[in-house]
Amino acid sequence: MSLKAITANRLIDGIAVWLTPAGRWSESVYDARVAEDADSLTAMEAIAADATKACTVVDALPIDVKLEDGLPVPTKNKERIRALGPTVRLDLGKQADRLGKAA
Amino acid sequence: MALIKNGTQVSDQWLVAADDTPVQADIPTIVSYKRFLAERDTLVRSRAELGVKLVPGDDVSAIAADLPRLQVVALDFPKFTDGRSYSTARLLRQRYGFQGEIRATGDVLRDQYLFMKRAGFDAFQVKDGAEAQGWIEAMGELSHYYQPAADGTNAVWAERHAIAAAE
Amino acid sequence: MYRYDEFDETLVKERVAQFRGQIARRLNGELTEEEFKPLRLMNGLYLQIHAYMLRVAIPYGTFNAKQMRMLAHIGRKYDKDYGHFTTRQNIQFNWIKLEDTADILEDLATVEMHAIQTSGNCIRNTTADPYAGAAVDEFEDPRIWAEVIRQWSSFHPEFSFLPRKFKIAVTGAPNDRAAVRVHDIGLTIKKNAAGETGFEVMIGGGQGRSPFIAKTISEFVPRDNLLSYLEAILRVYNMLGRRDNKYKARIKILVHEVGIEEIRRLVEAEWENLKGETSVDLPAEERDRIAAYFRAPSFETLADTDTGYEARRFEDRDFRHWVRSNVVAHRQPGYAIVNISLKPTGGIPGDISGDQMDAVADIADAYALDSEIRATLQQNLVLPHVKLSDLPAVYDKLAAAGLATGNIGLAGDIIACPGLDYCNLANARAIPIAQQISDRFADLNRQYDIGNLEIKISGCINACGHHHVGHIGILGVDRKGEEHYQLTLGGRADDAAAIGEITGPGFSADGIIDAVDNVVETYLSLRQDPAERFIDTLERVGHTPFKENLYGPKAA
């Protein structure tokens, strides 16, 4: 299995977030917990299901990541754009808030 | 299950019968559309109060002639996003002049209440008492309507020009 | 333009309060996301890649300076100081918080605006000719009927849970500027032999995965029966439209599968029955009340032209070019229709900053009759009634706000959906392709030489960028994780509407820019004279020479 993280949108403001090792939700993909095996992903999905039920997040789903300098980075275009912000407005989104380094 | 009718929670007197359950004269019974078509002659002659339940896709015109014999027509919402029963309800009220109860069953949510009421529903089978309270609150959410429908309320244009409802 | 009375005002406010309650019930867990989603969509609220997106309706594209200032305010207070005009006379804000949405809608209601039914499986914002009330070729203002339809379709008890979304467009002119043939229902106002006003009704047009040009279901529906006829169509669709597959749920698929003759029979039978029931058709008093809001504004009696305007046009080449591409003849002597391009060279199509919104509002207040503004299907704006004598001042003020790009209808006037930069459904980015094409054609003289050319780009098969009806259409797809672009030629959205044909194998993100350039060069080499437009040349010579130049003689 490729490395996985779990992303979602926070219910109250819709901001893209990632599940952290502490079971919280961070606005930075670099804080994401990385699952290396199916058991670990199952445990993360259970936490995400609870957070969905508790109305903390919506649309939680696992995404493919790889490690760059020890930090998780999404591999798919869409997830990279989620993690950084619009490629056509570098002044907006995570990339502008220094939550994601520029692509 | 709770039944909301005329803006309040009421007790439900009706048995929704499985297709192999005999209809008894003293028990008001709702049968399926399929069974009604198959056993029509027997059912309309029985002394029981009768209702028929239609699911989306059933053709309401097939029971139109028997509507005067029916006290209830139940229209099912297998999913609340399936809007076919709204059309069926309007046909019952506005085309076939059905005067009895039109009951919404299935995935029936309070946020659809005003649409259902205007389409001609007057009874709503909902999940429990707490939800019933919410339904009663939902009734006052809009005070005017842009278009005439099956509930006899005036459209906004009728209010604007003080034109009496056509019905 | 239409103004709310006490009923409209009450309803919009009640709708905000209703949605405020629904948001609260979502946040406290009473409503699941599955239950809430259709409710928020019917209030224009999507959940996209980065945040919630709010789509605000500009009914039939008509609004005014005060409303534009409110949009600027919404952008500043609740979003990131900009908005994005869409291809359906709406504006979108991309960074909205769920917890702010009811406040935003309340602010919008103070200027008679809303986001009602801008999404969801219901009847959407009805669109109309952006030149309505000003165009030379118009015989009746389509906005009267678009407003009639807006009211009829709002909170419709029977048609709020349709199989899929439902879009209606109206035009009152023979030259179709409302793309009525690619809508679920397209309406063209016409007169019958007896001189009565009515509508040619077309149904089943649309783009997306299976594009279709609408078919005429009725050559003439009398105007006073329009609503009952629409109700008959919608009922047939609600009952028979497919609900088993979201990609086959639009009315175009029903028309395609059942056939237009059978649909016509069903609709006519339903309509006959409806005539005997409580009528949804408006009484004359209400029709006249609505029509009165769309009477011509108080035009001054002016000469056909203006010396100051003519002098500036003679002296200033940039002004002259801007007038040639962006200013359109008005039916009233001494007036003009001014198009404001939201397509600066290398810019994001349809995007406008808060300061630019304010600038347009100020210009509309100073120079546009009744401070009126329009939003177009091409993601641009229009000042419908401007005096010729004011054109130099309007141009200078637009230029100062960065809004005087003279490229309306030209290669730089590109339609693009938000694509993968913003949209959850997208497979590829659309905006960067638009920007690169715009940069490639940055030389306005080259654009003037090329003439009318409509380039339209979608980031997925849903076709929000209208690529099917672009003279040059581009569709972004995902090919093994790489953005890849298909090219179509020959689409058009006007009265000769047609779906474009795919040229052949697709292109990389870089390759597609060269491919567009290649197609344009082929056109320039083949046209009979500079007056022959791209689309005319293509229709005259066929696709083969274009394919040969793209792929080589063998591949074509």
PDB file of N, CA and C in Angstrom, chain B residues 22-50:
ATOM      1  N   PRO B  22     -54.870 -10.611   5.614  1.00  0.00           N
ATOM      2  CA  PRO B  22     -56.269 -10.386   5.239  1.00  0.00           C
ATOM      3  C   PRO B  22     -56.761  -9.026   5.733  1.00  0.00           C
ATOM      4  N   VAL B  23     -57.625  -8.386   4.962  1.00  0.00           N
ATOM      5  CA  VAL B  23     -58.214  -7.118   5.370  1.00  0.00           C
ATOM      6  C   VAL B  23     -59.439  -7.401   6.221  1.00  0.00           C
ATOM      7  N   GLN B  24     -59.447  -6.819   7.437  1.00  0.00           N
ATOM      8  CA  GLN B  24     -60.584  -7.054   8.340  1.00  0.00           C
ATOM      9  C   GLN B  24     -61.485  -5.837   8.364  1.00  0.00           C
ATOM     10  N   ALA B  25     -62.772  -6.114   8.465  1.00  0.00           N
ATOM     11  CA  ALA B  25     -63.771  -5.056   8.326  1.00  0.00           C
ATOM     12  C   ALA B  25     -63.592  -3.939   9.337  1.00  0.00           C
ATOM     13  N   ASP B  26     -63.139  -4.265  10.566  1.00  0.00           N
ATOM     14  CA  ASP B  26     -63.083  -3.245  11.612  1.00  0.00           C
ATOM     15  C   ASP B  26     -61.699  -2.600  11.758  1.00  0.00           C
ATOM     16  N   ILE B  27     -60.767  -2.938  10.856  1.00  0.00           N
ATOM     17  CA  ILE B  27     -59.429  -2.348  10.953  1.00  0.00           C
ATOM     18  C   ILE B  27     -59.122  -1.529   9.688  1.00  0.00           C
ATOM     19  N   PRO B  28     -59.033  -0.204   9.861  1.00  0.00           N
ATOM     20  CA  PRO B  28     -58.670   0.621   8.692  1.00  0.00           C
ATOM     21  C   PRO B  28     -57.321   0.166   8.155  1.00  0.00           C
ATOM     22  N   THR B  29     -57.274  -0.138   6.865  1.00  0.00           N
ATOM     23  CA  THR B  29     -56.102  -0.813   6.321  1.00  0.00           C
ATOM     24  C   THR B  29     -55.589  -0.130   5.049  1.00  0.00           C
ATOM     25  N   ILE B  30     -54.257   0.038   5.038  1.00  0.00           N
ATOM     26  CA  ILE B  30     -53.598   0.550   3.832  1.00  0.00           C
ATOM     27  C   ILE B  30     -52.941  -0.629   3.121  1.00  0.00           C
ATOM     28  N   VAL B  31     -53.303  -0.822   1.853  1.00  0.00           N
ATOM     29  CA  VAL B  31     -52.702  -1.910   1.075  1.00  0.00           C
ATOM     30  C   VAL B  31     -51.801  -1.325  -0.003  1.00  0.00           C
ATOM     31  N   SER B  32     -50.951  -2.172  -0.531  1.00  0.00           N
ATOM     32  CA  SER B  32     -50.050  -1.697  -1.590  1.00  0.00           C
ATOM     33  C   SER B  32     -50.832  -1.489  -2.883  1.00  0.00           C
ATOM     34  N   TYR B  33     -50.263  -0.645  -3.719  1.00  0.00           N
ATOM     35  CA  TYR B  33     -50.852  -0.348  -5.036  1.00  0.00           C
ATOM     36  C   TYR B  33     -51.000  -1.633  -5.856  1.00  0.00           C
ATOM     37  N   LYS B  34     -49.946  -2.448  -5.798  1.00  0.00           N
ATOM     38  CA  LYS B  34     -49.952  -3.688  -6.568  1.00  0.00           C
ATOM     39  C   LYS B  34     -51.102  -4.595  -6.118  1.00  0.00           C
ATOM     40  N   ARG B  35     -51.245  -4.712  -4.777  1.00  0.00           N
ATOM     41  CA  ARG B  35     -52.318  -5.558  -4.255  1.00  0.00           C
ATOM     42  C   ARG B  35     -53.676  -4.968  -4.592  1.00  0.00           C
ATOM     43  N   PHE B  36     -53.785  -3.648  -4.500  1.00  0.00           N
ATOM     44  CA  PHE B  36     -55.070  -3.032  -4.793  1.00  0.00           C
ATOM     45  C   PHE B  36     -55.507  -3.340  -6.224  1.00  0.00           C
ATOM     46  N   LEU B  37     -54.557  -3.232  -7.147  1.00  0.00           N
ATOM     47  CA  LEU B  37     -54.915  -3.530  -8.544  1.00  0.00           C
ATOM     48  C   LEU B  37     -55.309  -4.999  -8.706  1.00  0.00           C
ATOM     49  N   ALA B  38     -54.593  -5.894  -8.005  1.00  0.00           N
ATOM     50  CA  ALA B  38     -54.848  -7.330  -8.149  1.00  0.00           C
ATOM     51  C   ALA B  38     -56.158  -7.740  -7.487  1.00  0.00           C
ATOM     52  N   GLU B  39     -56.464  -7.158  -6.327  1.00  0.00           N
ATOM     53  CA  GLU B  39     -57.640  -7.601  -5.550  1.00  0.00           C
ATOM     54  C   GLU B  39     -58.722  -6.532  -5.513  1.00  0.00           C
ATOM     55  N   ARG B  40     -58.696  -5.667  -6.488  1.00  0.00           N
ATOM     56  CA  ARG B  40     -59.558  -4.498  -6.455  1.00  0.00           C
ATOM     57  C   ARG B  40     -61.021  -4.828  -6.138  1.00  0.00           C
ATOM     58  N   ASP B  41     -61.585  -5.767  -6.884  1.00  0.00           N
ATOM     59  CA  ASP B  41     -63.018  -6.026  -6.749  1.00  0.00           C
ATOM     60  C   ASP B  41     -63.383  -6.454  -5.336  1.00  0.00           C
ATOM     61  N   THR B  42     -62.535  -7.309  -4.748  1.00  0.00           N
ATOM     62  CA  THR B  42     -62.785  -7.764  -3.369  1.00  0.00           C
ATOM     63  C   THR B  42     -62.614  -6.603  -2.400  1.00  0.00           C
ATOM     64  N   LEU B  43     -61.535  -5.869  -2.590  1.00  0.00           N
ATOM     65  CA  LEU B  43     -61.208  -4.810  -1.626  1.00  0.00           C
ATOM     66  C   LEU B  43     -62.269  -3.719  -1.594  1.00  0.00           C
ATOM     67  N   VAL B  44     -62.727  -3.281  -2.765  1.00  0.00           N
ATOM     68  CA  VAL B  44     -63.686  -2.171  -2.749  1.00  0.00           C
ATOM     69  C   VAL B  44     -65.034  -2.610  -2.176  1.00  0.00           C
ATOM     70  N   ARG B  45     -65.299  -3.926  -2.214  1.00  0.00           N
ATOM     71  CA  ARG B  45     -66.563  -4.413  -1.651  1.00  0.00           C
ATOM     72  C   ARG B  45     -66.468  -4.690  -0.161  1.00  0.00           C
ATOM     73  N   SER B  46     -65.221  -4.753   0.360  1.00  0.00           N
ATOM     74  CA  SER B  46     -65.066  -5.038   1.794  1.00  0.00           C
ATOM     75  C   SER B  46     -65.606  -3.857   2.598  1.00  0.00           C
ATOM     76  N   ARG B  47     -65.899  -4.098   3.884  1.00  0.00           N
ATOM     77  CA  ARG B  47     -66.494  -3.032   4.681  1.00  0.00           C
ATOM     78  C   ARG B  47     -65.434  -2.200   5.389  1.00  0.00           C
ATOM     79  N   ALA B  48     -64.134  -2.587   5.210  1.00  0.00           N
ATOM     80  CA  ALA B  48     -63.061  -1.873   5.904  1.00  0.00           C
ATOM     81  C   ALA B  48     -62.846  -0.496   5.295  1.00  0.00           C
ATOM     82  N   GLU B  49     -62.421   0.431   6.163  1.00  0.00           N
ATOM     83  CA  GLU B  49     -61.906   1.688   5.618  1.00  0.00           C
ATOM     84  C   GLU B  49     -60.600   1.353   4.910  1.00  0.00           C
ATOM     85  N   LEU B  50     -60.407   1.953   3.732  1.00  0.00           N
ATOM     86  CA  LEU B  50     -59.302   1.516   2.874  1.00  0.00           C
ATOM     87  C   LEU B  50     -58.357   2.654   2.500  1.00  0.00           C
TER      88      LEU B  50
END
